[in-house]
PDB file of C-alpha atoms in Angstrom:
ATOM      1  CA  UNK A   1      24.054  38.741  10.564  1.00 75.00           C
ATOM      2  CA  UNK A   2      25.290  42.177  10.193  1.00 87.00           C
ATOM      3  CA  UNK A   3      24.780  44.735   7.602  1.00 85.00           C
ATOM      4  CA  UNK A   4      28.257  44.207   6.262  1.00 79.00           C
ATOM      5  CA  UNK A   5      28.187  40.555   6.076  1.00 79.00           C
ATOM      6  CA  UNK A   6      24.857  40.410   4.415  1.00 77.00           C
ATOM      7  CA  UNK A   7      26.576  42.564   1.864  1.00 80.00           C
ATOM      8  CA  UNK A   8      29.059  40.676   1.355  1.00 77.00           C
ATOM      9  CA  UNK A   9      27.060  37.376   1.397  1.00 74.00           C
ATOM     10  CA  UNK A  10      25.324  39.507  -1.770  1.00 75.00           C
ATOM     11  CA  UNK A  11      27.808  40.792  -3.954  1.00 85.00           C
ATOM     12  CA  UNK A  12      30.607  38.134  -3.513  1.00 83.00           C
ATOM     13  CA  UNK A  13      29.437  36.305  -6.616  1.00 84.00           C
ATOM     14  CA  UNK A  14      29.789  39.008  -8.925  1.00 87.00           C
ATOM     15  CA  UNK A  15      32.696  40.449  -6.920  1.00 89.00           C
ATOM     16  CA  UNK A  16      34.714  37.700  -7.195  1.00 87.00           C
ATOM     17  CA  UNK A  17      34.004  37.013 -11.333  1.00 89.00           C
ATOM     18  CA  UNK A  18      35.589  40.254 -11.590  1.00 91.00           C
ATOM     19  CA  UNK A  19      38.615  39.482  -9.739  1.00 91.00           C
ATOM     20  CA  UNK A  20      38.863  36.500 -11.409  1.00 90.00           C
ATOM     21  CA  UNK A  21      38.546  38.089 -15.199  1.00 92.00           C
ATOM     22  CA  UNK A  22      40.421  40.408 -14.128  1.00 94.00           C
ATOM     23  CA  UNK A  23      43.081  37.772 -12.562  1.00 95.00           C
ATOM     24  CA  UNK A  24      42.947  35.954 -16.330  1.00 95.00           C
ATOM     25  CA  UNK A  25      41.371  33.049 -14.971  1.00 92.00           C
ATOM     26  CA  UNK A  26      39.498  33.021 -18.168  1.00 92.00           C
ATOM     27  CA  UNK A  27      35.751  33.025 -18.828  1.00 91.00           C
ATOM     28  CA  UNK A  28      34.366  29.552 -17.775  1.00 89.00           C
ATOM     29  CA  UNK A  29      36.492  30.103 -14.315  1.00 90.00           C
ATOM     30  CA  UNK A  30      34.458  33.296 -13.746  1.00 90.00           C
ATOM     31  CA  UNK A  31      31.671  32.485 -14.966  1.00 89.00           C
ATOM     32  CA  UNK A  32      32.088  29.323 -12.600  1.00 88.00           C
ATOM     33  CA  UNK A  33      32.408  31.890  -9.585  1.00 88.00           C
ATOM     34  CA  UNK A  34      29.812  33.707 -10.783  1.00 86.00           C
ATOM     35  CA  UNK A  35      27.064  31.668 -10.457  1.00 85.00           C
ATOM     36  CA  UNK A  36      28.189  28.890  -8.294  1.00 84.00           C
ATOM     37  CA  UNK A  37      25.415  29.904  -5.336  1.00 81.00           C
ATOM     38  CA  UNK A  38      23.167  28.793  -8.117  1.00 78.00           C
ATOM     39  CA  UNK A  39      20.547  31.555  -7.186  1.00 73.00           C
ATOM     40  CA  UNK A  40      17.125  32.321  -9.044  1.00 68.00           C
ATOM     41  CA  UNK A  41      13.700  31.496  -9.500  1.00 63.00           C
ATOM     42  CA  UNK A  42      14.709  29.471 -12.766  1.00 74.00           C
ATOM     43  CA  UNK A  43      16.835  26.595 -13.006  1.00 79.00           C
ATOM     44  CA  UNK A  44      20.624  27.814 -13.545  1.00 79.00           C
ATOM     45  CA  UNK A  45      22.201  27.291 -17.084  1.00 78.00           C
ATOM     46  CA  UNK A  46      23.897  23.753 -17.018  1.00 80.00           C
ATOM     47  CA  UNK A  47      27.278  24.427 -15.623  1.00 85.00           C
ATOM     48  CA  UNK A  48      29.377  21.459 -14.026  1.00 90.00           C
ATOM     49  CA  UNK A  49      31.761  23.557 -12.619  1.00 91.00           C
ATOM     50  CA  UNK A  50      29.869  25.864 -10.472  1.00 91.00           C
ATOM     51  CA  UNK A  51      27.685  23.256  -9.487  1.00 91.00           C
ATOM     52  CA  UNK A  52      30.559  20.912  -7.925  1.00 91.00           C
ATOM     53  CA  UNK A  53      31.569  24.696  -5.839  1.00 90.00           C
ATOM     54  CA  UNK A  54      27.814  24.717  -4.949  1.00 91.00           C
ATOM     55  CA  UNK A  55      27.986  21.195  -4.093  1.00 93.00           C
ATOM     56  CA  UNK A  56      31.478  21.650  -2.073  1.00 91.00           C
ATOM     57  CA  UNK A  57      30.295  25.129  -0.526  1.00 91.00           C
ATOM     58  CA  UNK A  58      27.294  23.471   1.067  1.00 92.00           C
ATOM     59  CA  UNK A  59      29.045  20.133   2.368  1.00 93.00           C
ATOM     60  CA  UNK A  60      32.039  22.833   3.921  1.00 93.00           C
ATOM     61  CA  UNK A  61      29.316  24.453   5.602  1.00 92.00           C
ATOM     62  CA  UNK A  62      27.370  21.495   6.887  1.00 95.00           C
ATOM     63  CA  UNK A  63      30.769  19.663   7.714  1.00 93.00           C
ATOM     64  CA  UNK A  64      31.511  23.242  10.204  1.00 95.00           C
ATOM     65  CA  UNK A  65      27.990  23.264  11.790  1.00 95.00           C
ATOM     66  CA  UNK A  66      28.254  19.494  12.376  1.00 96.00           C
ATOM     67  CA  UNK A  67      25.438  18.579  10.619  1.00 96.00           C
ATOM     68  CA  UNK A  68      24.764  16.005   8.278  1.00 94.00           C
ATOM     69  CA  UNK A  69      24.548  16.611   4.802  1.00 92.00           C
ATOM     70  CA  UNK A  70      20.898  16.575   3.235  1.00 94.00           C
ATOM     71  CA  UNK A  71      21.898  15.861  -0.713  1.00 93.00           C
ATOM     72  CA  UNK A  72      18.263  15.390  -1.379  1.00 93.00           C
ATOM     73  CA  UNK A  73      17.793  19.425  -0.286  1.00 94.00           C
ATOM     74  CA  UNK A  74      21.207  20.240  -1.910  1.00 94.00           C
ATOM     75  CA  UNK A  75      20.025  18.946  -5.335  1.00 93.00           C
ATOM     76  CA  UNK A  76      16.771  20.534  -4.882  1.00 92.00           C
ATOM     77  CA  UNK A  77      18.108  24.045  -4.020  1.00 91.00           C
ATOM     78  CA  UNK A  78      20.780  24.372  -6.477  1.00 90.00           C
ATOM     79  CA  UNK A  79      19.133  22.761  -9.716  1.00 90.00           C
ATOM     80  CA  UNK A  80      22.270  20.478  -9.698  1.00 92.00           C
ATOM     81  CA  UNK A  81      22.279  18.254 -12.723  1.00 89.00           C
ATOM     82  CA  UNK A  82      23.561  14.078 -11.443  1.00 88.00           C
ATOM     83  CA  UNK A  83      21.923  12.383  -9.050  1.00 92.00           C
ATOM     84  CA  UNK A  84      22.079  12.770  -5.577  1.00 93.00           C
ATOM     85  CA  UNK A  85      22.750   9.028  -5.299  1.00 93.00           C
ATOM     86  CA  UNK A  86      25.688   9.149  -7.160  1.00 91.00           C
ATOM     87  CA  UNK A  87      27.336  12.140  -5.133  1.00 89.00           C
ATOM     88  CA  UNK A  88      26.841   9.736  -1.957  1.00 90.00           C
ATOM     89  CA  UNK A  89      28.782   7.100  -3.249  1.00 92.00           C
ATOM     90  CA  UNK A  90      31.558   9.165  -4.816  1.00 89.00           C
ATOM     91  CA  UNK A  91      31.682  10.650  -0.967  1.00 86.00           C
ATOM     92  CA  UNK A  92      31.620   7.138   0.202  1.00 90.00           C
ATOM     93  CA  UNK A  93      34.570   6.268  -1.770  1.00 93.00           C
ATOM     94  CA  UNK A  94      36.748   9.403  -1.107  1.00 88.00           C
ATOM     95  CA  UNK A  95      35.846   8.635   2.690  1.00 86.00           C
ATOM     96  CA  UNK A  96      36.679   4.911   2.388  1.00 93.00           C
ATOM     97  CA  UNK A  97      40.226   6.136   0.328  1.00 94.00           C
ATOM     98  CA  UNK A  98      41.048   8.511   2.968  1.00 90.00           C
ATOM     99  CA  UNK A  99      40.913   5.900   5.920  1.00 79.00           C
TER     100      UNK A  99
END
């Protein structure tokens, strides 16, 4: 990874609350931004809405590398309230609705 994208990988969090304050998204939307990589040695403040971006982040990447996606490691990593469990079946059903 180069110096610039490791940069960017850094500050695009906090970059892109700004933009979106400054947008008028509101508070909870940047906030949501914010904090949706759900980093930290303490478990995140509750917040449903940047966990479902963590959550779709991670399956986007998987889904690009072709790998499977480990919810057991995604709920671990990012502190995400739910249940693992119940994210598979509300995939299964978007999946199944799909065709």
């Amino acid at each position: 990874m180069s110096f610039a994208s490791a940069m960017l990988q850094h500050v695009h969090e906090s970059l892109g609350a700004l933009a979106a304050a400054c947008w008028g998204i509101g508070e909870r939307g940047a906030q949501t931004i914010g904090t949706h990589h759900r980093l930290g040695t303490e478990r995140p403040s509750a917040n449903p809405m940047a966990e479902a971006v963590y959550l779709a982040e991670r399956a986007d990447h998987a889904e690009q590398r072709g790998e499977p996606l480990d919810l057991e490691a995604v709920w671990r990593q990012g502190w995400l309230s739910g249940t693992p469990a119940a994210a598979a079946a509300f995939r299964d059903e978007m999946r199944a609705a799909a065709g």
